[in-house]
């Protein structure tokens, strides 16, 4: 069965610091997809990125970057020069291609990020 | 336009009431989802509709009754709820029920059951 672990329950940083959110996953499928979502206090989950299991290229989008390493089953998320608006709960999620879990998102427990001014 | 809307934003109901939550998307998506999220927990999948047909029910109690009247609308009918059903109810949609497709979420309805 698939599983996503976000070991960091809460992280607190000061503005302009860089911060990395860890995500480790378990799956028996060879084809799967990984996602990151942001949930600000307003409640809506905002889609940030999707990565498939065959593409290990790292990705950068502005201050956000993602490091996918199949060898360690990790998909970590780094925010560079953090800002107060980055304060939110961040969820890592996994979707497998096979079996009865087809298309179903398995979420990690989430990491609460607080950025102080 | 990646927007999913949900109404109402907040709902307070008694255990004997009947109420409905509404979700709407105009992105042409053919898959729609209901999730339940308790405080400080990740969302839990409740139901999945694919092309207006219920395709997944995650063993949700019958006091929650989903309905998909058309491809843009998803309702969740509530009846005889319990206080432990108080949570944030999130609706999401995707182009189809496929592993690689991203789900887009609405802002949620915060439900309180007294």
JSON list of C-alpha atoms in Angstrom, two decimals, chain B:
[
{"chain": "B", "resi": 1, "resn": "UNK", "atom": "CA", "xyz": [-9.56, 29.59, -15.08]},
{"chain": "B", "resi": 2, "resn": "UNK", "atom": "CA", "xyz": [-8.89, 26.94, -12.44]},
{"chain": "B", "resi": 3, "resn": "UNK", "atom": "CA", "xyz": [-11.74, 27.74, -10.10]},
{"chain": "B", "resi": 4, "resn": "UNK", "atom": "CA", "xyz": [-13.93, 25.52, -8.02]},
{"chain": "B", "resi": 5, "resn": "UNK", "atom": "CA", "xyz": [-16.58, 27.28, -5.96]},
{"chain": "B", "resi": 6, "resn": "UNK", "atom": "CA", "xyz": [-18.33, 25.97, -2.88]},
{"chain": "B", "resi": 7, "resn": "UNK", "atom": "CA", "xyz": [-21.35, 27.22, -0.97]},
{"chain": "B", "resi": 8, "resn": "UNK", "atom": "CA", "xyz": [-21.96, 27.93, 1.77]},
{"chain": "B", "resi": 9, "resn": "UNK", "atom": "CA", "xyz": [-18.61, 28.93, 3.30]},
{"chain": "B", "resi": 10, "resn": "UNK", "atom": "CA", "xyz": [-19.83, 28.13, 6.79]},
{"chain": "B", "resi": 11, "resn": "UNK", "atom": "CA", "xyz": [-22.71, 25.98, 7.98]},
{"chain": "B", "resi": 12, "resn": "UNK", "atom": "CA", "xyz": [-24.00, 25.29, 11.47]},
{"chain": "B", "resi": 13, "resn": "UNK", "atom": "CA", "xyz": [-26.61, 22.59, 11.82]},
{"chain": "B", "resi": 14, "resn": "UNK", "atom": "CA", "xyz": [-28.29, 20.52, 14.46]},
{"chain": "B", "resi": 15, "resn": "UNK", "atom": "CA", "xyz": [-28.25, 16.76, 14.49]},
{"chain": "B", "resi": 16, "resn": "UNK", "atom": "CA", "xyz": [-31.81, 16.54, 13.21]},
{"chain": "B", "resi": 17, "resn": "UNK", "atom": "CA", "xyz": [-31.41, 19.02, 10.36]},
{"chain": "B", "resi": 18, "resn": "UNK", "atom": "CA", "xyz": [-31.13, 18.32, 6.66]},
{"chain": "B", "resi": 19, "resn": "UNK", "atom": "CA", "xyz": [-28.76, 20.51, 4.69]},
{"chain": "B", "resi": 20, "resn": "UNK", "atom": "CA", "xyz": [-26.80, 20.42, 1.45]},
{"chain": "B", "resi": 21, "resn": "UNK", "atom": "CA", "xyz": [-23.36, 21.52, 0.36]},
{"chain": "B", "resi": 22, "resn": "UNK", "atom": "CA", "xyz": [-22.87, 22.69, -3.19]},
{"chain": "B", "resi": 23, "resn": "UNK", "atom": "CA", "xyz": [-19.83, 22.62, -5.45]},
{"chain": "B", "resi": 24, "resn": "UNK", "atom": "CA", "xyz": [-19.50, 24.03, -8.95]},
{"chain": "B", "resi": 25, "resn": "UNK", "atom": "CA", "xyz": [-16.77, 24.07, -11.59]},
{"chain": "B", "resi": 26, "resn": "UNK", "atom": "CA", "xyz": [-16.76, 25.47, -15.11]},
{"chain": "B", "resi": 27, "resn": "UNK", "atom": "CA", "xyz": [-13.48, 24.03, -16.33]},
{"chain": "B", "resi": 28, "resn": "UNK", "atom": "CA", "xyz": [-15.10, 21.21, -18.30]},
{"chain": "B", "resi": 29, "resn": "UNK", "atom": "CA", "xyz": [-13.75, 18.67, -15.83]},
{"chain": "B", "resi": 30, "resn": "UNK", "atom": "CA", "xyz": [-15.47, 15.26, -15.80]},
{"chain": "B", "resi": 31, "resn": "UNK", "atom": "CA", "xyz": [-14.29, 14.06, -12.40]},
{"chain": "B", "resi": 32, "resn": "UNK", "atom": "CA", "xyz": [-15.41, 15.58, -9.13]},
{"chain": "B", "resi": 33, "resn": "UNK", "atom": "CA", "xyz": [-14.50, 14.69, -5.56]},
{"chain": "B", "resi": 34, "resn": "UNK", "atom": "CA", "xyz": [-15.65, 15.22, -1.99]},
{"chain": "B", "resi": 35, "resn": "UNK", "atom": "CA", "xyz": [-13.08, 15.27, 0.80]},
{"chain": "B", "resi": 36, "resn": "UNK", "atom": "CA", "xyz": [-13.45, 15.68, 4.55]},
{"chain": "B", "resi": 37, "resn": "UNK", "atom": "CA", "xyz": [-10.70, 17.40, 6.51]},
{"chain": "B", "resi": 38, "resn": "UNK", "atom": "CA", "xyz": [-10.46, 17.52, 10.28]},
{"chain": "B", "resi": 39, "resn": "UNK", "atom": "CA", "xyz": [-8.29, 20.12, 11.97]},
{"chain": "B", "resi": 40, "resn": "UNK", "atom": "CA", "xyz": [-4.55, 19.52, 11.61]},
{"chain": "B", "resi": 41, "resn": "UNK", "atom": "CA", "xyz": [-5.13, 16.47, 9.43]},
{"chain": "B", "resi": 42, "resn": "UNK", "atom": "CA", "xyz": [-4.84, 15.82, 5.70]},
{"chain": "B", "resi": 43, "resn": "UNK", "atom": "CA", "xyz": [-7.96, 15.61, 3.52]},
{"chain": "B", "resi": 44, "resn": "UNK", "atom": "CA", "xyz": [-9.70, 12.23, 3.45]},
{"chain": "B", "resi": 45, "resn": "UNK", "atom": "CA", "xyz": [-11.41, 11.13, 0.27]},
{"chain": "B", "resi": 46, "resn": "UNK", "atom": "CA", "xyz": [-15.14, 10.49, 0.60]},
{"chain": "B", "resi": 47, "resn": "UNK", "atom": "CA", "xyz": [-16.60, 10.17, -2.92]},
{"chain": "B", "resi": 48, "resn": "UNK", "atom": "CA", "xyz": [-15.50, 10.33, -6.53]},
{"chain": "B", "resi": 49, "resn": "UNK", "atom": "CA", "xyz": [-17.77, 11.01, -9.49]},
{"chain": "B", "resi": 50, "resn": "UNK", "atom": "CA", "xyz": [-16.62, 10.24, -12.99]},
{"chain": "B", "resi": 51, "resn": "UNK", "atom": "CA", "xyz": [-18.78, 11.44, -15.90]},
{"chain": "B", "resi": 52, "resn": "UNK", "atom": "CA", "xyz": [-21.61, 12.09, -13.44]},
{"chain": "B", "resi": 53, "resn": "UNK", "atom": "CA", "xyz": [-21.56, 8.54, -12.09]},
{"chain": "B", "resi": 54, "resn": "UNK", "atom": "CA", "xyz": [-20.41, 7.59, -8.61]},
{"chain": "B", "resi": 55, "resn": "UNK", "atom": "CA", "xyz": [-17.20, 5.61, -9.06]},
{"chain": "B", "resi": 56, "resn": "UNK", "atom": "CA", "xyz": [-15.73, 5.56, -5.56]},
{"chain": "B", "resi": 57, "resn": "UNK", "atom": "CA", "xyz": [-17.42, 5.59, -2.14]},
{"chain": "B", "resi": 58, "resn": "UNK", "atom": "CA", "xyz": [-14.84, 5.31, 0.61]},
{"chain": "B", "resi": 59, "resn": "UNK", "atom": "CA", "xyz": [-17.25, 3.54, 2.99]},
{"chain": "B", "resi": 60, "resn": "UNK", "atom": "CA", "xyz": [-18.86, 6.80, 3.97]},
{"chain": "B", "resi": 61, "resn": "UNK", "atom": "CA", "xyz": [-21.88, 6.59, 6.35]},
{"chain": "B", "resi": 62, "resn": "UNK", "atom": "CA", "xyz": [-25.26, 6.90, 4.64]},
{"chain": "B", "resi": 63, "resn": "UNK", "atom": "CA", "xyz": [-26.00, 10.15, 6.47]},
{"chain": "B", "resi": 64, "resn": "UNK", "atom": "CA", "xyz": [-23.82, 11.68, 3.71]},
{"chain": "B", "resi": 65, "resn": "UNK", "atom": "CA", "xyz": [-25.47, 11.41, 0.32]},
{"chain": "B", "resi": 66, "resn": "UNK", "atom": "CA", "xyz": [-23.69, 12.74, -2.78]},
{"chain": "B", "resi": 67, "resn": "UNK", "atom": "CA", "xyz": [-25.38, 13.80, -5.97]},
{"chain": "B", "resi": 68, "resn": "UNK", "atom": "CA", "xyz": [-24.03, 14.92, -9.34]},
{"chain": "B", "resi": 69, "resn": "UNK", "atom": "CA", "xyz": [-26.91, 16.54, -11.27]},
{"chain": "B", "resi": 70, "resn": "UNK", "atom": "CA", "xyz": [-24.69, 17.53, -14.19]},
{"chain": "B", "resi": 71, "resn": "UNK", "atom": "CA", "xyz": [-21.04, 17.68, -15.14]},
{"chain": "B", "resi": 72, "resn": "UNK", "atom": "CA", "xyz": [-20.52, 21.06, -13.48]},
{"chain": "B", "resi": 73, "resn": "UNK", "atom": "CA", "xyz": [-22.34, 20.51, -10.20]},
{"chain": "B", "resi": 74, "resn": "UNK", "atom": "CA", "xyz": [-21.75, 18.31, -7.21]},
{"chain": "B", "resi": 75, "resn": "UNK", "atom": "CA", "xyz": [-23.90, 18.27, -4.08]},
{"chain": "B", "resi": 76, "resn": "UNK", "atom": "CA", "xyz": [-23.47, 16.64, -0.71]},
{"chain": "B", "resi": 77, "resn": "UNK", "atom": "CA", "xyz": [-26.72, 16.10, 1.17]},
{"chain": "B", "resi": 78, "resn": "UNK", "atom": "CA", "xyz": [-26.43, 15.90, 4.93]},
{"chain": "B", "resi": 79, "resn": "UNK", "atom": "CA", "xyz": [-28.94, 14.31, 7.28]},
{"chain": "B", "resi": 80, "resn": "UNK", "atom": "CA", "xyz": [-28.81, 13.28, 10.94]},
{"chain": "B", "resi": 81, "resn": "UNK", "atom": "CA", "xyz": [-25.17, 14.19, 11.31]},
{"chain": "B", "resi": 82, "resn": "UNK", "atom": "CA", "xyz": [-23.15, 13.73, 14.47]},
{"chain": "B", "resi": 83, "resn": "UNK", "atom": "CA", "xyz": [-20.93, 16.30, 16.21]},
{"chain": "B", "resi": 84, "resn": "UNK", "atom": "CA", "xyz": [-17.86, 14.32, 15.06]},
{"chain": "B", "resi": 85, "resn": "UNK", "atom": "CA", "xyz": [-18.85, 15.13, 11.47]},
{"chain": "B", "resi": 86, "resn": "UNK", "atom": "CA", "xyz": [-17.83, 18.73, 12.10]},
{"chain": "B", "resi": 87, "resn": "UNK", "atom": "CA", "xyz": [-15.00, 19.41, 9.65]},
{"chain": "B", "resi": 88, "resn": "UNK", "atom": "CA", "xyz": [-13.95, 21.28, 6.53]},
{"chain": "B", "resi": 89, "resn": "UNK", "atom": "CA", "xyz": [-15.57, 19.71, 3.47]},
{"chain": "B", "resi": 90, "resn": "UNK", "atom": "CA", "xyz": [-13.57, 20.20, 0.32]},
{"chain": "B", "resi": 91, "resn": "UNK", "atom": "CA", "xyz": [-14.68, 19.69, -3.24]},
{"chain": "B", "resi": 92, "resn": "UNK", "atom": "CA", "xyz": [-12.19, 19.08, -6.04]},
{"chain": "B", "resi": 93, "resn": "UNK", "atom": "CA", "xyz": [-12.28, 18.44, -9.75]},
{"chain": "B", "resi": 94, "resn": "UNK", "atom": "CA", "xyz": [-9.95, 17.10, -12.42]},
{"chain": "B", "resi": 95, "resn": "UNK", "atom": "CA", "xyz": [-10.20, 16.57, -16.15]},
{"chain": "B", "resi": 96, "resn": "UNK", "atom": "CA", "xyz": [-10.90, 12.89, -15.56]},
{"chain": "B", "resi": 97, "resn": "UNK", "atom": "CA", "xyz": [-10.19, 10.21, -12.97]},
{"chain": "B", "resi": 98, "resn": "UNK", "atom": "CA", "xyz": [-6.62, 9.54, -14.00]},
{"chain": "B", "resi": 99, "resn": "UNK", "atom": "CA", "xyz": [-3.50, 9.12, -11.91]},
{"chain": "B", "resi": 100, "resn": "UNK", "atom": "CA", "xyz": [-1.54, 11.88, -13.57]},
{"chain": "B", "resi": 101, "resn": "UNK", "atom": "CA", "xyz": [-4.21, 14.56, -13.56]},
{"chain": "B", "resi": 102, "resn": "UNK", "atom": "CA", "xyz": [-4.04, 17.27, -10.95]},
{"chain": "B", "resi": 103, "resn": "UNK", "atom": "CA", "xyz": [-7.02, 17.89, -8.76]},
{"chain": "B", "resi": 104, "resn": "UNK", "atom": "CA", "xyz": [-8.14, 21.47, -8.21]},
{"chain": "B", "resi": 105, "resn": "UNK", "atom": "CA", "xyz": [-9.78, 22.25, -4.91]},
{"chain": "B", "resi": 106, "resn": "UNK", "atom": "CA", "xyz": [-12.44, 24.69, -3.81]},
{"chain": "B", "resi": 107, "resn": "UNK", "atom": "CA", "xyz": [-12.20, 26.81, -0.65]},
{"chain": "B", "resi": 108, "resn": "UNK", "atom": "CA", "xyz": [-14.32, 24.39, 1.36]},
{"chain": "B", "resi": 109, "resn": "UNK", "atom": "CA", "xyz": [-17.36, 24.55, 3.62]},
{"chain": "B", "resi": 110, "resn": "UNK", "atom": "CA", "xyz": [-16.68, 24.67, 7.35]},
{"chain": "B", "resi": 111, "resn": "UNK", "atom": "CA", "xyz": [-19.40, 22.55, 8.91]},
{"chain": "B", "resi": 112, "resn": "UNK", "atom": "CA", "xyz": [-20.29, 22.60, 12.60]},
{"chain": "B", "resi": 113, "resn": "UNK", "atom": "CA", "xyz": [-22.74, 20.05, 13.92]},
{"chain": "B", "resi": 114, "resn": "UNK", "atom": "CA", "xyz": [-24.28, 20.93, 17.29]}
]
